[in-house]
Amino acid sequence: MGDRGGAGSRRRRTGSRTSSQGGGSPIAAAEEVQDVGAGGDAPAPAPTPVSSPAPDKDKDGEADVGSGPRDLRCHRLQDSLFSSDSGFSNYRGILNWCVVMLILSNARLFLENLIKYGILVDPIQVVSLFLKDPYSWPALCLVIVANVFAVAAFQVEKRLAVGVLTEQAGLLLHMVNLATILCFPAAVAFLLESITPVGSVLALTVYTILFLKLFSYRDVNLWCREHRAQAKPASAGKKANGGAAQRTGTVSYPDNLTYRDLYYFLFAPTLCYELNFPRSPRIRKRFLLRRLFEMLFFTQLQVGLIQQWMVPTIQNSMKPFKDMDYSRIIERLLKLAVPNHLIWLIFFYWLFHSCLNAVAELMQFGDREFYRDWWNSESVTYFWQNWNIPVHKWCIRHFYKPMLRRGSSKWVAKMGVFLASAFFHEYLVSIPLRMFRLWAFTGMMAQASTSWPPHPPFPCGWGSQPWGQHSQLTTCPCLQIPLAWIVSRFFRGNYGNAAVWLSLIIGQPVAVLMYVHDYYVLHHEAPSAGV
């Protein structure tokens, strides 16, 4: 027994050393228990040093008090979270706080407006904005007459396709047709007393869209005829489709010259014509119903905000303008900035997301890129390139690049684009108001700075780089202090983005007050002074 006990004691000591050296493995611990059971009269082994276990942590990740040895050090080298060197970027809580504060502050303004003015929303008044006489609908008649100009452009293209008209004669007829599209509704809106300013804006907007669409329609068919004429004799019998390989189910020139194709393009949410538009496989009914509900809801919301919030503020701004009380003018301007900007944001979502997506879904139009991330703009040029993609594509495809191909310099082409944009802004404002103050034109040209993609795609589908590949931003001061040049030169990153937002929030109310003041003086004070 003594020998066995001694042997068991030696085995226990060996197992203890193995366990301590090997980090306390389970096998060594089991052998130790078995040996103790075999030689129970042996003395207990000496304690072996082991590493202390990590202290338990609570659900917040903090060590429990008293769960481990006392910490001699509790500090380390680190920056505060608000320091730029800390690398911290999760400000979700602060963003939520800003949203809550924005809601509360606007709720206070809305409550103050209700207490001061009462409920001003009047649906009947909205109808009067479109019609002076319920039996006279001049704006609607203008929209219906627009079909004449679309059919005229179609008939010219049909005769050009079969060679009845020469290219010079076709160009002359198209120029007369396009010029009439701009001049005819402007003359009616300016001379006809029964048409309202709001009705004039809607009619002129329809004619402006028709002008841009028919301009593109003429250009693309011309490019396809030129490509067909340049085709090799071996492929002369094949029909041209923009230089692209023939695919099953595609339309080729001149088979695209049908009324069905023309009116699909006229109603499609795009300004640039193609022979074969991308098509979605089906109409998503739930998606369409959501967009239609948004259209109805945001229309009512915009009308209510304009009547309840903007109109009283604008009316109260006339006296400070008349007295040239600059402090009160600035106060009115800042007060108008909030509802004006909110309505503009709602209008953007209503038009570019709800309306255009609803039309695209009904027509199974596949290209739904109506806007890009303009809200992240760090320069004014990035904003203008990304907030209205249909117009931006048209300007690049049918204005900027054709001017370069004709030998114009980039500076001249850039200024041409801004001049055209400024003209249409003034066209849609001054003619309905029957006054010419050039505030919209000046506002556009004050932002004159240019940055365009170096190689847009060729017209009928052949060509180089896709849309969206922009060259490096270049700015050129057109006026004395162009806004875009100032922002791009002195502001970067978040500061540039803040400057763009500030220009949007403050710039639009300035133009609104200028036009309203001049309209008020011209149509209200002048007649009363004559009496």
Coordinates of C-alpha atoms in Angstrom, one line a residue:
M1 CA 0.0 0.0 0.0
G2 CA 2.8 2.3 0.8
D3 CA 4.5 1.7 -2.5
R4 CA 1.3 2.2 -4.3
G5 CA 0.6 5.3 -2.4
G6 CA 4.1 6.6 -3.2
A7 CA 3.7 5.8 -6.8
G8 CA 0.3 7.5 -6.8
S9 CA 1.9 10.5 -5.2
R10 CA 4.6 10.7 -7.8
R11 CA 2.0 10.4 -10.6
R12 CA 0.0 13.2 -8.9
R13 CA 3.0 15.5 -8.8
T14 CA 3.8 14.7 -12.5
G15 CA 0.3 15.4 -13.5
S16 CA 0.3 18.6 -11.6
R17 CA 3.4 19.8 -13.4
T18 CA 2.1 18.8 -16.7
S19 CA -1.2 20.6 -16.1
S20 CA 0.5 23.8 -15.0
Q21 CA 2.9 23.7 -18.0
G22 CA 0.3 22.9 -20.5
G23 CA -2.1 25.6 -19.4
G24 CA -4.4 23.3 -17.4
S25 CA -5.7 21.0 -20.1
P26 CA -8.8 18.9 -19.4
I27 CA -7.0 15.6 -19.9
A28 CA -4.4 16.4 -17.3
A29 CA -7.1 17.5 -14.8
A30 CA -8.9 14.2 -15.3
E31 CA -5.8 12.1 -14.7
E32 CA -5.2 14.1 -11.5
V33 CA -8.7 13.4 -10.2
Q34 CA -8.2 9.6 -11.0
D35 CA -4.9 9.6 -9.2
V36 CA -6.3 11.3 -6.1
G37 CA -9.1 8.7 -6.0
A38 CA -6.5 5.9 -6.2
G39 CA -4.3 7.3 -3.4
G40 CA -6.6 9.3 -1.2
D41 CA -4.2 9.3 1.7
A42 CA -1.7 11.4 -0.1
P43 CA -1.3 15.1 0.8
A44 CA -2.9 17.7 -1.4
P45 CA -0.5 19.2 -4.1
A46 CA 0.9 22.6 -3.8
P47 CA -1.1 25.4 -5.6
T48 CA 0.2 26.3 -9.0
P49 CA 0.1 29.8 -10.4
V50 CA -2.5 30.3 -13.1
S51 CA -3.5 33.4 -15.1
S52 CA -6.4 35.3 -13.5
P53 CA -9.7 35.1 -15.5
A54 CA -11.0 38.1 -17.3
P55 CA -13.5 40.0 -15.2
D56 CA -17.1 39.5 -16.1
K57 CA -18.8 42.3 -18.0
D58 CA -22.3 43.6 -17.8
K59 CA -24.6 44.1 -20.8
D60 CA -23.1 47.6 -21.4
G61 CA -19.6 46.2 -21.8
E62 CA -18.4 47.6 -18.5
A63 CA -16.5 45.4 -16.0
D64 CA -18.5 44.4 -12.9
V65 CA -17.4 46.0 -9.7
G66 CA -15.5 43.5 -7.6
S67 CA -15.4 40.9 -10.3
G68 CA -11.6 41.1 -10.8
P69 CA -8.4 42.6 -9.4
R70 CA -8.2 46.3 -8.9
D71 CA -7.2 48.3 -12.1
L72 CA -4.1 50.4 -11.5
R73 CA -4.6 52.2 -14.8
C74 CA -7.9 53.6 -16.3
H75 CA -6.7 56.1 -18.9
R76 CA -5.3 55.8 -22.4
L77 CA -4.4 58.1 -25.2
Q78 CA -7.5 59.1 -27.1
D79 CA -9.3 62.1 -28.6
S80 CA -12.8 63.5 -27.8
L81 CA -15.5 62.3 -30.1
F82 CA -16.1 65.7 -31.6
S83 CA -12.5 66.1 -32.6
S84 CA -11.7 65.5 -36.2
D85 CA -8.8 63.2 -35.3
S86 CA -11.1 60.8 -33.3
G87 CA -12.5 59.1 -36.5
F88 CA -15.9 59.0 -35.0
S89 CA -18.7 59.4 -37.5
N90 CA -21.9 58.0 -36.0
Y91 CA -24.0 61.1 -35.3
R92 CA -27.4 59.4 -35.8
G93 CA -28.7 60.7 -32.5
I94 CA -27.8 64.3 -33.3
L95 CA -29.5 63.9 -36.7
N96 CA -32.6 62.7 -35.0
W97 CA -32.4 65.6 -32.6
C98 CA -32.2 68.0 -35.5
V99 CA -35.3 66.4 -37.1
V100 CA -37.2 66.7 -33.8
M101 CA -36.2 70.3 -33.3
L102 CA -37.2 71.1 -36.9
I103 CA -40.6 69.5 -36.4
L104 CA -41.2 71.4 -33.2
S105 CA -40.1 74.8 -34.5
N106 CA -42.2 74.4 -37.6
A107 CA -45.2 73.3 -35.5
R108 CA -44.8 76.4 -33.5
L109 CA -44.8 78.5 -36.7
F110 CA -47.8 76.7 -38.0
L111 CA -49.7 77.2 -34.7
E112 CA -48.8 80.9 -34.7
N113 CA -50.0 81.2 -38.3
L114 CA -53.4 79.6 -37.4
I115 CA -53.8 81.8 -34.4
K116 CA -53.0 85.0 -36.3
Y117 CA -54.8 84.4 -39.7
G118 CA -57.2 81.5 -39.0
I119 CA -57.8 78.9 -41.7
L120 CA -57.1 80.4 -45.2
V121 CA -57.2 77.2 -47.3
D122 CA -59.9 77.7 -49.9
P123 CA -60.3 75.1 -52.8
I124 CA -62.6 77.4 -54.7
Q125 CA -59.9 80.1 -54.8
V126 CA -57.6 77.5 -56.4
V127 CA -60.0 77.0 -59.3
S128 CA -60.1 80.8 -59.8
L129 CA -56.3 80.7 -60.3
F130 CA -56.8 78.7 -63.5
L131 CA -60.0 80.2 -64.8
K132 CA -61.4 83.7 -64.9
D133 CA -64.6 82.6 -66.7
P134 CA -66.0 79.1 -66.2
Y135 CA -67.0 79.1 -69.9
S136 CA -63.6 80.1 -71.2
W137 CA -60.7 77.7 -71.1
P138 CA -57.9 79.4 -73.0
A139 CA -55.0 77.4 -71.4
L140 CA -56.6 74.1 -72.2
C141 CA -57.3 75.2 -75.8
L142 CA -53.6 76.1 -76.1
V143 CA -52.5 72.7 -74.9
I144 CA -54.9 71.0 -77.5
V145 CA -53.6 73.2 -80.3
A146 CA -50.1 72.0 -79.5
N147 CA -50.9 68.7 -81.4
V148 CA -50.8 70.7 -84.7
F149 CA -47.1 71.4 -84.2
A150 CA -46.3 67.8 -83.3
V151 CA -48.1 66.6 -86.5
A152 CA -46.3 69.2 -88.6
A153 CA -42.8 68.0 -87.4
F154 CA -43.9 64.4 -88.0
Q155 CA -45.0 65.1 -91.6
V156 CA -41.7 66.9 -92.3
E157 CA -39.7 63.9 -91.1
K158 CA -41.8 61.5 -93.2
R159 CA -41.0 63.5 -96.4
L160 CA -37.4 63.8 -95.5
A161 CA -37.1 60.0 -95.0
V162 CA -38.4 59.2 -98.5
G163 CA -36.4 62.1 -100.1
V164 CA -39.3 64.3 -101.1
L165 CA -37.8 67.2 -99.2
T166 CA -34.1 68.2 -99.2
E167 CA -32.3 68.6 -95.9
Q168 CA -32.1 72.4 -96.3
A169 CA -35.9 72.6 -96.9
G170 CA -36.5 70.3 -93.9
L171 CA -34.3 72.4 -91.7
L172 CA -36.1 75.5 -92.7
L173 CA -39.5 74.0 -92.0
H174 CA -38.4 72.6 -88.6
M175 CA -37.0 76.0 -87.6
V176 CA -40.3 77.8 -88.5
N177 CA -42.2 75.1 -86.6
L178 CA -40.0 75.4 -83.5
A179 CA -40.0 79.2 -83.5
T180 CA -43.8 79.2 -83.8
I181 CA -44.0 76.8 -80.8
L182 CA -42.4 79.4 -78.6
C183 CA -43.9 82.6 -80.1
F184 CA -47.6 81.5 -80.6
P185 CA -48.4 80.6 -76.9
A186 CA -46.4 83.6 -75.7
A187 CA -48.4 86.0 -77.8
V188 CA -51.7 84.4 -76.7
A189 CA -50.7 84.5 -73.0
F190 CA -49.5 88.1 -73.3
L191 CA -52.5 89.5 -75.3
L192 CA -55.5 87.4 -74.2
E193 CA -57.0 89.0 -71.1
S194 CA -59.1 85.9 -70.1
I195 CA -56.1 83.7 -69.4
T196 CA -54.7 83.7 -65.9
P197 CA -51.0 83.8 -64.9
V198 CA -51.2 80.2 -63.5
G199 CA -52.9 79.0 -66.7
S200 CA -50.3 80.7 -68.8
V201 CA -47.5 79.0 -66.8
L202 CA -49.0 75.6 -67.4
A203 CA -49.6 76.2 -71.1
L204 CA -46.1 77.7 -71.7
T205 CA -44.5 74.8 -69.8
V206 CA -46.3 72.3 -72.1
Y207 CA -45.1 74.2 -75.2
T208 CA -41.5 74.4 -73.8
I209 CA -41.5 70.6 -73.3
L210 CA -42.9 70.2 -76.8
F211 CA -40.1 72.4 -78.2
L212 CA -37.4 70.4 -76.5
K213 CA -38.9 67.1 -77.5
L214 CA -39.4 68.0 -81.2
F215 CA -35.9 69.5 -81.3
S216 CA -34.5 66.1 -80.2
Y217 CA -36.9 64.2 -82.5
R218 CA -35.6 66.2 -85.5
D219 CA -31.9 65.8 -84.5
V220 CA -32.1 62.0 -83.9
N221 CA -33.8 61.3 -87.2
L222 CA -31.3 63.5 -89.0
W223 CA -28.4 61.6 -87.4
C224 CA -29.9 58.3 -88.5
R225 CA -30.3 59.5 -92.1
E226 CA -26.7 60.6 -92.0
H227 CA -25.6 57.3 -90.7
R228 CA -27.7 55.5 -93.4
A229 CA -26.0 57.6 -96.1
Q230 CA -22.6 56.8 -94.8
A231 CA -23.2 53.0 -94.6
K232 CA -21.1 50.8 -96.8
P233 CA -22.5 49.5 -100.1
A234 CA -22.5 45.9 -98.8
S235 CA -24.9 46.9 -96.1
A236 CA -26.8 49.5 -98.1
G237 CA -29.9 47.3 -98.2
K238 CA -30.1 47.0 -94.4
K239 CA -32.0 49.7 -92.5
A240 CA -30.1 51.9 -90.2
N241 CA -30.7 51.7 -86.5
G242 CA -28.2 54.2 -85.1
G243 CA -25.3 52.1 -86.2
A244 CA -26.2 49.4 -83.8
A245 CA -26.5 45.7 -84.7
Q246 CA -30.0 44.6 -85.6
R247 CA -31.7 42.8 -82.7
T248 CA -35.0 41.0 -82.6
G249 CA -37.9 43.2 -81.7
T250 CA -36.1 46.5 -82.3
V251 CA -37.3 49.4 -84.4
S252 CA -35.0 50.7 -87.2
Y253 CA -35.1 53.9 -89.2
P254 CA -37.4 54.8 -91.0
D255 CA -39.9 52.3 -89.4
N256 CA -39.9 54.5 -86.3
L257 CA -41.8 57.3 -88.2
T258 CA -45.3 56.4 -87.0
Y259 CA -47.9 58.3 -84.9
R260 CA -47.7 55.6 -82.3
D261 CA -44.0 56.1 -81.9
L262 CA -44.3 59.9 -81.9
Y263 CA -46.9 60.1 -79.2
Y264 CA -45.2 57.5 -77.1
F265 CA -42.2 59.8 -77.1
L266 CA -44.3 63.0 -76.4
F267 CA -45.9 61.4 -73.3
A268 CA -42.8 59.6 -72.1
P269 CA -40.9 61.2 -69.1
T270 CA -37.9 62.2 -71.2
L271 CA -36.8 65.0 -73.5
C272 CA -34.3 62.9 -75.6
Y273 CA -35.7 60.8 -78.4
E274 CA -34.5 57.3 -79.2
L275 CA -35.7 54.7 -81.7
N276 CA -35.8 52.0 -79.0
F277 CA -36.5 53.1 -75.4
P278 CA -35.7 50.7 -72.6
R279 CA -39.0 49.1 -71.4
S280 CA -39.9 47.6 -68.1
P281 CA -41.5 44.1 -68.3
R282 CA -44.8 44.9 -66.6
I283 CA -46.8 47.5 -64.8
R284 CA -46.5 47.2 -61.0
K285 CA -50.0 48.1 -59.7
R286 CA -48.9 48.7 -56.1
F287 CA -46.1 50.9 -57.1
L288 CA -48.4 52.9 -59.4
L289 CA -51.0 53.3 -56.7
R290 CA -48.4 54.6 -54.2
R291 CA -47.2 57.2 -56.8
L292 CA -50.8 58.3 -57.6
F293 CA -51.6 58.7 -53.9
E294 CA -48.4 60.7 -53.4
M295 CA -49.4 62.9 -56.4
L296 CA -52.8 63.6 -54.9
F297 CA -51.6 64.1 -51.3
F298 CA -48.6 66.4 -52.1
T299 CA -50.8 68.5 -54.5
Q300 CA -53.2 69.2 -51.7
L301 CA -50.3 69.8 -49.3
Q302 CA -48.6 72.3 -51.6
V303 CA -51.8 74.3 -52.2
G304 CA -52.5 74.4 -48.4
L305 CA -49.0 75.6 -47.6
I306 CA -49.1 78.3 -50.2
Q307 CA -52.5 79.6 -49.2
Q308 CA -51.9 79.3 -45.4
W309 CA -48.3 80.2 -45.1
M310 CA -46.7 81.9 -48.1
V311 CA -49.5 84.3 -49.2
P312 CA -49.8 86.1 -45.9
T313 CA -46.1 86.4 -45.6
I314 CA -45.8 87.9 -49.1
Q315 CA -48.7 90.3 -48.5
N316 CA -47.0 91.5 -45.3
S317 CA -43.8 92.1 -47.2
M318 CA -45.1 94.8 -49.5
K319 CA -45.1 97.6 -47.0
P320 CA -41.4 97.1 -46.0
F321 CA -40.5 97.1 -49.7
K322 CA -42.5 100.3 -50.3
D323 CA -40.9 102.1 -47.3
M324 CA -37.4 100.6 -48.1
D325 CA -37.2 99.4 -44.5
Y326 CA -34.1 97.1 -44.9
S327 CA -34.3 95.5 -41.5
R328 CA -37.9 94.6 -42.0
I329 CA -37.2 93.4 -45.6
I330 CA -34.5 91.0 -44.3
E331 CA -36.9 89.8 -41.6
R332 CA -39.6 89.1 -44.2
L333 CA -37.1 87.4 -46.5
L334 CA -36.0 85.0 -43.7
K335 CA -39.6 84.4 -42.7
L336 CA -40.5 83.6 -46.3
A337 CA -37.4 81.3 -46.8
V338 CA -38.8 78.5 -44.6
P339 CA -42.2 77.9 -46.3
N340 CA -40.8 78.6 -49.7
H341 CA -38.0 76.1 -49.4
L342 CA -40.3 73.5 -47.8
I343 CA -42.7 73.9 -50.7
W344 CA -39.9 73.6 -53.2
L345 CA -38.7 70.4 -51.7
I346 CA -42.2 69.0 -51.8
F347 CA -42.6 70.1 -55.4
F348 CA -39.3 68.4 -56.3
Y349 CA -40.5 65.0 -54.8
W350 CA -44.0 65.4 -56.3
L351 CA -42.7 66.1 -59.8
F352 CA -39.5 64.1 -60.2
H353 CA -40.4 61.1 -58.1
S354 CA -44.2 60.8 -57.9
C355 CA -45.4 62.2 -61.2
L356 CA -42.6 61.0 -63.5
N357 CA -42.5 57.6 -62.0
A358 CA -46.2 57.3 -62.3
V359 CA -46.1 58.2 -66.0
A360 CA -43.1 55.9 -66.6
E361 CA -44.9 53.0 -64.9
L362 CA -48.0 53.5 -67.0
M363 CA -45.9 53.6 -70.2
Q364 CA -43.5 50.9 -69.0
F365 CA -40.6 53.4 -69.6
G366 CA -37.5 51.8 -68.2
D367 CA -35.1 54.6 -67.6
R368 CA -36.1 56.1 -64.2
E369 CA -33.1 58.2 -63.5
F370 CA -34.9 61.5 -63.2
Y371 CA -32.5 62.9 -60.5
R372 CA -29.3 62.1 -58.8
D373 CA -28.0 62.9 -55.3
W374 CA -28.1 66.7 -55.7
W375 CA -28.6 67.1 -52.0
N376 CA -24.9 66.1 -51.5
S377 CA -23.8 68.9 -53.9
E378 CA -20.6 70.6 -52.8
S379 CA -20.7 73.0 -55.8
V380 CA -23.5 74.8 -57.6
T381 CA -22.5 73.1 -60.9
Y382 CA -22.9 69.6 -59.3
F383 CA -26.4 70.7 -58.2
W384 CA -27.5 71.8 -61.7
Q385 CA -26.1 68.6 -63.3
N386 CA -27.9 66.3 -61.0
W387 CA -31.2 67.8 -59.8
N388 CA -33.0 67.6 -63.3
I389 CA -31.5 64.8 -65.3
P390 CA -33.9 65.0 -68.3
V391 CA -33.0 68.6 -69.0
H392 CA -29.3 68.0 -68.3
K393 CA -29.2 65.1 -70.8
W394 CA -30.9 67.2 -73.4
C395 CA -28.5 70.1 -72.9
I396 CA -25.5 67.8 -73.3
R397 CA -26.8 65.8 -76.2
H398 CA -28.4 68.5 -78.3
F399 CA -26.7 71.8 -77.4
Y400 CA -23.3 71.5 -75.8
K401 CA -21.7 68.8 -77.9
P402 CA -23.1 69.9 -81.2
M403 CA -21.6 73.4 -80.6
L404 CA -18.2 71.8 -79.9
R405 CA -18.5 69.7 -83.1
R406 CA -19.2 72.9 -85.1
G407 CA -16.0 74.4 -83.8
S408 CA -17.1 76.5 -80.9
S409 CA -14.9 76.7 -77.9
K410 CA -15.8 75.1 -74.6
W411 CA -16.3 78.5 -73.0
V412 CA -18.7 79.6 -75.7
A413 CA -20.6 76.3 -75.5
K414 CA -20.9 76.6 -71.7
M415 CA -22.2 80.1 -71.9
G416 CA -24.6 79.1 -74.6
V417 CA -26.1 76.4 -72.3
F418 CA -26.5 78.9 -69.4
L419 CA -28.0 81.5 -71.7
A420 CA -30.5 79.0 -73.0
S421 CA -31.4 77.9 -69.5
A422 CA -31.7 81.6 -68.4
F423 CA -33.9 82.4 -71.4
F424 CA -36.4 79.6 -70.6
H425 CA -36.5 80.5 -66.9
E426 CA -37.4 84.1 -67.8
Y427 CA -39.8 82.9 -70.6
L428 CA -41.9 80.9 -68.1
V429 CA -42.1 83.7 -65.5
S430 CA -42.2 87.1 -67.3
I431 CA -44.7 86.3 -70.0
P432 CA -47.4 84.9 -67.6
L433 CA -46.9 87.9 -65.3
R434 CA -46.9 90.3 -68.4
M435 CA -43.8 92.1 -67.2
F436 CA -40.1 91.9 -68.0
R437 CA -37.8 92.4 -65.1
L438 CA -35.1 89.7 -65.9
W439 CA -34.8 88.6 -62.3
A440 CA -34.8 84.9 -63.3
F441 CA -32.4 85.5 -66.2
T442 CA -30.0 87.4 -63.9
G443 CA -30.3 84.7 -61.2
M444 CA -29.3 82.0 -63.7
M445 CA -26.4 83.9 -65.2
A446 CA -25.1 84.8 -61.8
Q447 CA -24.5 81.1 -61.3
A448 CA -22.7 80.7 -64.6
S449 CA -20.1 78.0 -64.1
T450 CA -19.6 75.0 -66.2
S451 CA -18.8 71.4 -65.9
W452 CA -19.9 68.9 -68.4
P453 CA -19.0 65.3 -69.4
P454 CA -16.3 65.2 -72.0
H455 CA -17.8 62.4 -74.2
P456 CA -21.5 61.9 -74.1
P457 CA -22.9 59.1 -76.2
F458 CA -23.5 59.5 -79.9
P459 CA -27.1 60.2 -80.8
C460 CA -28.4 56.9 -82.3
G461 CA -26.7 54.6 -79.8
W462 CA -23.2 54.2 -81.2
G463 CA -20.3 55.8 -79.4
S464 CA -18.2 56.1 -76.4
Q465 CA -18.8 56.8 -72.8
P466 CA -22.0 56.4 -70.8
W467 CA -23.9 59.1 -69.1
G468 CA -22.6 60.3 -65.8
Q469 CA -18.8 60.2 -66.5
H470 CA -17.9 63.9 -65.9
S471 CA -14.7 65.6 -66.5
Q472 CA -12.9 67.5 -63.8
L473 CA -14.8 70.6 -62.6
T474 CA -13.8 73.8 -64.3
T475 CA -15.2 77.1 -63.4
C476 CA -15.2 80.4 -65.3
P477 CA -16.5 83.7 -64.0
C478 CA -19.1 85.0 -66.4
L479 CA -20.2 87.9 -64.3
Q480 CA -18.4 89.9 -61.7
I481 CA -19.2 87.6 -58.8
P482 CA -20.7 84.3 -60.1
L483 CA -22.0 82.2 -57.3
A484 CA -20.6 78.9 -58.6
W485 CA -17.1 80.4 -58.8
I486 CA -17.2 81.7 -55.3
V487 CA -18.5 78.4 -53.8
S488 CA -16.0 76.2 -55.8
R489 CA -13.1 78.5 -54.9
F490 CA -13.6 79.2 -51.2
F491 CA -15.7 76.3 -49.9
R492 CA -14.9 72.6 -49.9
G493 CA -16.7 69.5 -48.5
N494 CA -19.4 70.1 -45.9
Y495 CA -18.8 73.9 -46.2
G496 CA -19.5 73.8 -49.9
N497 CA -22.6 71.7 -49.4
A498 CA -23.8 74.2 -46.7
A499 CA -23.2 77.0 -49.2
V500 CA -25.3 75.3 -51.9
W501 CA -28.1 74.8 -49.4
L502 CA -27.9 78.4 -48.3
S503 CA -28.1 79.6 -51.9
L504 CA -31.2 77.5 -52.4
I505 CA -32.9 78.5 -49.2
I506 CA -32.2 82.3 -49.6
G507 CA -32.0 82.8 -53.3
Q508 CA -35.5 81.6 -54.3
P509 CA -37.3 83.9 -51.8
V510 CA -35.3 86.8 -53.1
A511 CA -36.6 86.2 -56.6
V512 CA -40.1 85.5 -55.4
L513 CA -40.2 88.8 -53.5
M514 CA -38.8 90.7 -56.4
Y515 CA -41.4 89.5 -58.8
V516 CA -44.3 89.8 -56.4
H517 CA -43.2 93.4 -55.5
D518 CA -43.0 94.4 -59.1
Y519 CA -46.3 92.7 -60.0
Y520 CA -48.0 94.3 -57.0
V521 CA -46.7 97.8 -58.0
L522 CA -47.6 97.3 -61.7
H523 CA -51.1 95.8 -61.2
H524 CA -52.3 97.4 -58.0
E525 CA -50.6 100.6 -57.1
A526 CA -50.5 101.9 -60.7
P527 CA -54.2 101.7 -61.3
S528 CA -55.0 103.2 -57.9
A529 CA -52.6 106.0 -58.6
G530 CA -54.3 106.7 -61.9
V531 CA -57.7 106.9 -60.3

